[in-house]
Amino acid sequence: YQNHAHAMAAESTQDVSCRVTHDASQSISNNSTTKLAFNTEIFDTDSFHDNTTNNSRLTIPEDGKYLVGINFMIGGTSGHVNVGILLNNDKNIGLAAIPNVSGASIAPTMSIIADLDADDYVEAAVYQDSGSAASVSSTANYTPIFWAVKIGD
């Protein structure tokens, strides 16, 4: 019998993630799509986001599979509300539709898993058709929130 010591390598997990918000309400015009802006980083491990330049974007730092999501509250709508996650400005890679909201505030949350390349960017876009402008409200650490986290290669 020989005594062999086997060292187990510690499994390393590198956090590659970002969560951003905005500190003011944002108006969504009637019958139009608006990309949400985000001017505050709750955390950003790998420079996904810039608070001033292209602040609607989360730019992917490395190839992989990512969980991307959006949560926001919009008030006073009486029509449809749609939220989409856009890839590189124009490709819709996720869509959630909330039909005929009757004047109440709603807080849609949507997330997707996407295989993304380094330097791809994602944006959250909101559409509403209530007949007049509606506001995405701002509450610290609650609305709006946009996030991305790498979950695999």
PDB file of N, CA and C in Angstrom, residues 74-116:
ATOM      1  N   ILE A  74     -43.927  51.007 -14.397  1.00  0.00           N
ATOM      2  CA  ILE A  74     -44.490  52.042 -15.267  1.00  0.00           C
ATOM      3  C   ILE A  74     -45.910  52.311 -14.790  1.00  0.00           C
ATOM      4  N   GLY A  75     -46.254  53.577 -14.693  1.00  0.00           N
ATOM      5  CA  GLY A  75     -47.545  53.929 -14.124  1.00  0.00           C
ATOM      6  C   GLY A  75     -48.465  54.627 -15.095  1.00  0.00           C
ATOM      7  N   GLY A  76     -49.746  54.554 -14.787  1.00  0.00           N
ATOM      8  CA  GLY A  76     -50.742  55.324 -15.490  1.00  0.00           C
ATOM      9  C   GLY A  76     -51.022  54.906 -16.914  1.00  0.00           C
ATOM     10  N   THR A  77     -50.741  53.680 -17.263  1.00  0.00           N
ATOM     11  CA  THR A  77     -51.009  53.261 -18.636  1.00  0.00           C
ATOM     12  C   THR A  77     -52.387  52.614 -18.713  1.00  0.00           C
ATOM     13  N   SER A  78     -53.026  52.747 -19.849  1.00  0.00           N
ATOM     14  CA  SER A  78     -54.307  52.079 -20.062  1.00  0.00           C
ATOM     15  C   SER A  78     -54.264  51.252 -21.340  1.00  0.00           C
ATOM     16  N   GLY A  79     -53.089  51.101 -21.887  1.00  0.00           N
ATOM     17  CA  GLY A  79     -52.924  50.321 -23.105  1.00  0.00           C
ATOM     18  C   GLY A  79     -51.941  49.193 -22.892  1.00  0.00           C
ATOM     19  N   HIS A  80     -51.320  48.795 -23.960  1.00  0.00           N
ATOM     20  CA  HIS A  80     -50.336  47.715 -23.922  1.00  0.00           C
ATOM     21  C   HIS A  80     -48.969  48.255 -23.481  1.00  0.00           C
ATOM     22  N   VAL A  81     -48.210  47.418 -22.806  1.00  0.00           N
ATOM     23  CA  VAL A  81     -46.819  47.712 -22.470  1.00  0.00           C
ATOM     24  C   VAL A  81     -45.992  46.517 -22.938  1.00  0.00           C
ATOM     25  N   ASN A  82     -44.961  46.795 -23.710  1.00  0.00           N
ATOM     26  CA  ASN A  82     -44.026  45.752 -24.149  1.00  0.00           C
ATOM     27  C   ASN A  82     -42.639  46.112 -23.652  1.00  0.00           C
ATOM     28  N   VAL A  83     -41.874  45.097 -23.297  1.00  0.00           N
ATOM     29  CA  VAL A  83     -40.471  45.302 -22.952  1.00  0.00           C
ATOM     30  C   VAL A  83     -39.651  44.334 -23.782  1.00  0.00           C
ATOM     31  N   GLY A  84     -38.572  44.851 -24.360  1.00  0.00           N
ATOM     32  CA  GLY A  84     -37.702  44.021 -25.177  1.00  0.00           C
ATOM     33  C   GLY A  84     -36.258  44.166 -24.746  1.00  0.00           C
ATOM     34  N   ILE A  85     -35.499  43.124 -24.980  1.00  0.00           N
ATOM     35  CA  ILE A  85     -34.053  43.200 -24.814  1.00  0.00           C
ATOM     36  C   ILE A  85     -33.463  43.136 -26.208  1.00  0.00           C
ATOM     37  N   LEU A  86     -32.729  44.182 -26.559  1.00  0.00           N
ATOM     38  CA  LEU A  86     -32.156  44.326 -27.892  1.00  0.00           C
ATOM     39  C   LEU A  86     -30.683  43.932 -27.875  1.00  0.00           C
ATOM     40  N   LEU A  87     -30.248  43.276 -28.939  1.00  0.00           N
ATOM     41  CA  LEU A  87     -28.839  42.928 -29.122  1.00  0.00           C
ATOM     42  C   LEU A  87     -28.266  43.814 -30.221  1.00  0.00           C
ATOM     43  N   ASN A  88     -27.200  44.522 -29.901  1.00  0.00           N
ATOM     44  CA  ASN A  88     -26.477  45.363 -30.864  1.00  0.00           C
ATOM     45  C   ASN A  88     -27.394  46.331 -31.603  1.00  0.00           C
ATOM     46  N   ASN A  89     -28.284  46.960 -30.852  1.00  0.00           N
ATOM     47  CA  ASN A  89     -29.147  48.043 -31.301  1.00  0.00           C
ATOM     48  C   ASN A  89     -30.436  47.615 -31.985  1.00  0.00           C
ATOM     49  N   ASP A  90     -30.456  46.508 -32.711  1.00  0.00           N
ATOM     50  CA  ASP A  90     -31.642  46.280 -33.538  1.00  0.00           C
ATOM     51  C   ASP A  90     -32.213  44.866 -33.523  1.00  0.00           C
ATOM     52  N   LYS A  91     -31.536  43.904 -32.947  1.00  0.00           N
ATOM     53  CA  LYS A  91     -32.054  42.539 -32.944  1.00  0.00           C
ATOM     54  C   LYS A  91     -32.740  42.273 -31.609  1.00  0.00           C
ATOM     55  N   ASN A  92     -34.055  42.033 -31.665  1.00  0.00           N
ATOM     56  CA  ASN A  92     -34.808  41.758 -30.448  1.00  0.00           C
ATOM     57  C   ASN A  92     -34.556  40.313 -30.046  1.00  0.00           C
ATOM     58  N   ILE A  93     -33.925  40.103 -28.874  1.00  0.00           N
ATOM     59  CA  ILE A  93     -33.638  38.742 -28.422  1.00  0.00           C
ATOM     60  C   ILE A  93     -34.526  38.322 -27.258  1.00  0.00           C
ATOM     61  N   GLY A  94     -35.408  39.200 -26.847  1.00  0.00           N
ATOM     62  CA  GLY A  94     -36.376  38.881 -25.803  1.00  0.00           C
ATOM     63  C   GLY A  94     -37.509  39.878 -25.842  1.00  0.00           C
ATOM     64  N   LEU A  95     -38.723  39.412 -25.595  1.00  0.00           N
ATOM     65  CA  LEU A  95     -39.885  40.300 -25.621  1.00  0.00           C
ATOM     66  C   LEU A  95     -40.929  39.797 -24.634  1.00  0.00           C
ATOM     67  N   ALA A  96     -41.453  40.708 -23.845  1.00  0.00           N
ATOM     68  CA  ALA A  96     -42.583  40.413 -22.961  1.00  0.00           C
ATOM     69  C   ALA A  96     -43.660  41.446 -23.251  1.00  0.00           C
ATOM     70  N   ALA A  97     -44.895  41.010 -23.351  1.00  0.00           N
ATOM     71  CA  ALA A  97     -46.015  41.901 -23.655  1.00  0.00           C
ATOM     72  C   ALA A  97     -47.055  41.822 -22.548  1.00  0.00           C
ATOM     73  N   ILE A  98     -47.487  42.991 -22.070  1.00  0.00           N
ATOM     74  CA  ILE A  98     -48.520  43.078 -21.048  1.00  0.00           C
ATOM     75  C   ILE A  98     -49.712  43.783 -21.701  1.00  0.00           C
ATOM     76  N   PRO A  99     -50.793  43.056 -21.958  1.00  0.00           N
ATOM     77  CA  PRO A  99     -51.910  43.655 -22.697  1.00  0.00           C
ATOM     78  C   PRO A  99     -52.856  44.474 -21.816  1.00  0.00           C
ATOM     79  N   ASN A 100     -53.375  45.558 -22.373  1.00  0.00           N
ATOM     80  CA  ASN A 100     -54.458  46.347 -21.801  1.00  0.00           C
ATOM     81  C   ASN A 100     -54.421  46.523 -20.297  1.00  0.00           C
ATOM     82  N   VAL A 101     -53.438  47.241 -19.846  1.00  0.00           N
ATOM     83  CA  VAL A 101     -53.341  47.576 -18.433  1.00  0.00           C
ATOM     84  C   VAL A 101     -54.324  48.712 -18.182  1.00  0.00           C
ATOM     85  N   SER A 102     -55.171  48.602 -17.185  1.00  0.00           N
ATOM     86  CA  SER A 102     -56.249  49.582 -17.003  1.00  0.00           C
ATOM     87  C   SER A 102     -55.917  50.668 -15.994  1.00  0.00           C
ATOM     88  N   GLY A 103     -54.949  51.528 -16.334  1.00  0.00           N
ATOM     89  CA  GLY A 103     -54.647  52.682 -15.508  1.00  0.00           C
ATOM     90  C   GLY A 103     -53.801  52.413 -14.274  1.00  0.00           C
ATOM     91  N   ALA A 104     -53.458  51.185 -14.008  1.00  0.00           N
ATOM     92  CA  ALA A 104     -52.681  50.861 -12.813  1.00  0.00           C
ATOM     93  C   ALA A 104     -51.183  50.858 -13.127  1.00  0.00           C
ATOM     94  N   SER A 105     -50.392  51.032 -12.098  1.00  0.00           N
ATOM     95  CA  SER A 105     -48.952  50.853 -12.256  1.00  0.00           C
ATOM     96  C   SER A 105     -48.648  49.369 -12.313  1.00  0.00           C
ATOM     97  N   ILE A 106     -47.705  49.012 -13.159  1.00  0.00           N
ATOM     98  CA  ILE A 106     -47.291  47.623 -13.264  1.00  0.00           C
ATOM     99  C   ILE A 106     -45.772  47.548 -13.174  1.00  0.00           C
ATOM    100  N   ALA A 107     -45.272  46.381 -12.791  1.00  0.00           N
ATOM    101  CA  ALA A 107     -43.825  46.198 -12.649  1.00  0.00           C
ATOM    102  C   ALA A 107     -43.401  44.924 -13.378  1.00  0.00           C
ATOM    103  N   PRO A 108     -43.258  45.009 -14.707  1.00  0.00           N
ATOM    104  CA  PRO A 108     -42.838  43.826 -15.456  1.00  0.00           C
ATOM    105  C   PRO A 108     -41.369  43.472 -15.180  1.00  0.00           C
ATOM    106  N   THR A 109     -41.104  42.201 -15.165  1.00  0.00           N
ATOM    107  CA  THR A 109     -39.741  41.673 -15.080  1.00  0.00           C
ATOM    108  C   THR A 109     -39.579  40.683 -16.209  1.00  0.00           C
ATOM    109  N   MET A 110     -38.453  40.744 -16.876  1.00  0.00           N
ATOM    110  CA  MET A 110     -38.195  39.852 -17.993  1.00  0.00           C
ATOM    111  C   MET A 110     -36.737  39.458 -17.978  1.00  0.00           C
ATOM    112  N   SER A 111     -36.450  38.199 -18.264  1.00  0.00           N
ATOM    113  CA  SER A 111     -35.054  37.776 -18.377  1.00  0.00           C
ATOM    114  C   SER A 111     -34.922  36.729 -19.471  1.00  0.00           C
ATOM    115  N   ILE A 112     -33.713  36.640 -20.012  1.00  0.00           N
ATOM    116  CA  ILE A 112     -33.406  35.677 -21.063  1.00  0.00           C
ATOM    117  C   ILE A 112     -32.002  35.128 -20.824  1.00  0.00           C
ATOM    118  N   ILE A 113     -31.733  33.997 -21.423  1.00  0.00           N
ATOM    119  CA  ILE A 113     -30.375  33.467 -21.487  1.00  0.00           C
ATOM    120  C   ILE A 113     -29.948  33.573 -22.942  1.00  0.00           C
ATOM    121  N   ALA A 114     -28.782  34.177 -23.166  1.00  0.00           N
ATOM    122  CA  ALA A 114     -28.307  34.387 -24.536  1.00  0.00           C
ATOM    123  C   ALA A 114     -26.825  34.037 -24.629  1.00  0.00           C
ATOM    124  N   ASP A 115     -26.446  33.472 -25.766  1.00  0.00           N
ATOM    125  CA  ASP A 115     -25.045  33.188 -26.073  1.00  0.00           C
ATOM    126  C   ASP A 115     -24.482  34.437 -26.739  1.00  0.00           C
ATOM    127  N   LEU A 116     -23.605  35.153 -26.039  1.00  0.00           N
ATOM    128  CA  LEU A 116     -23.140  36.458 -26.501  1.00  0.00           C
ATOM    129  C   LEU A 116     -21.628  36.468 -26.696  1.00  0.00           C
TER     130      LEU A 116
END
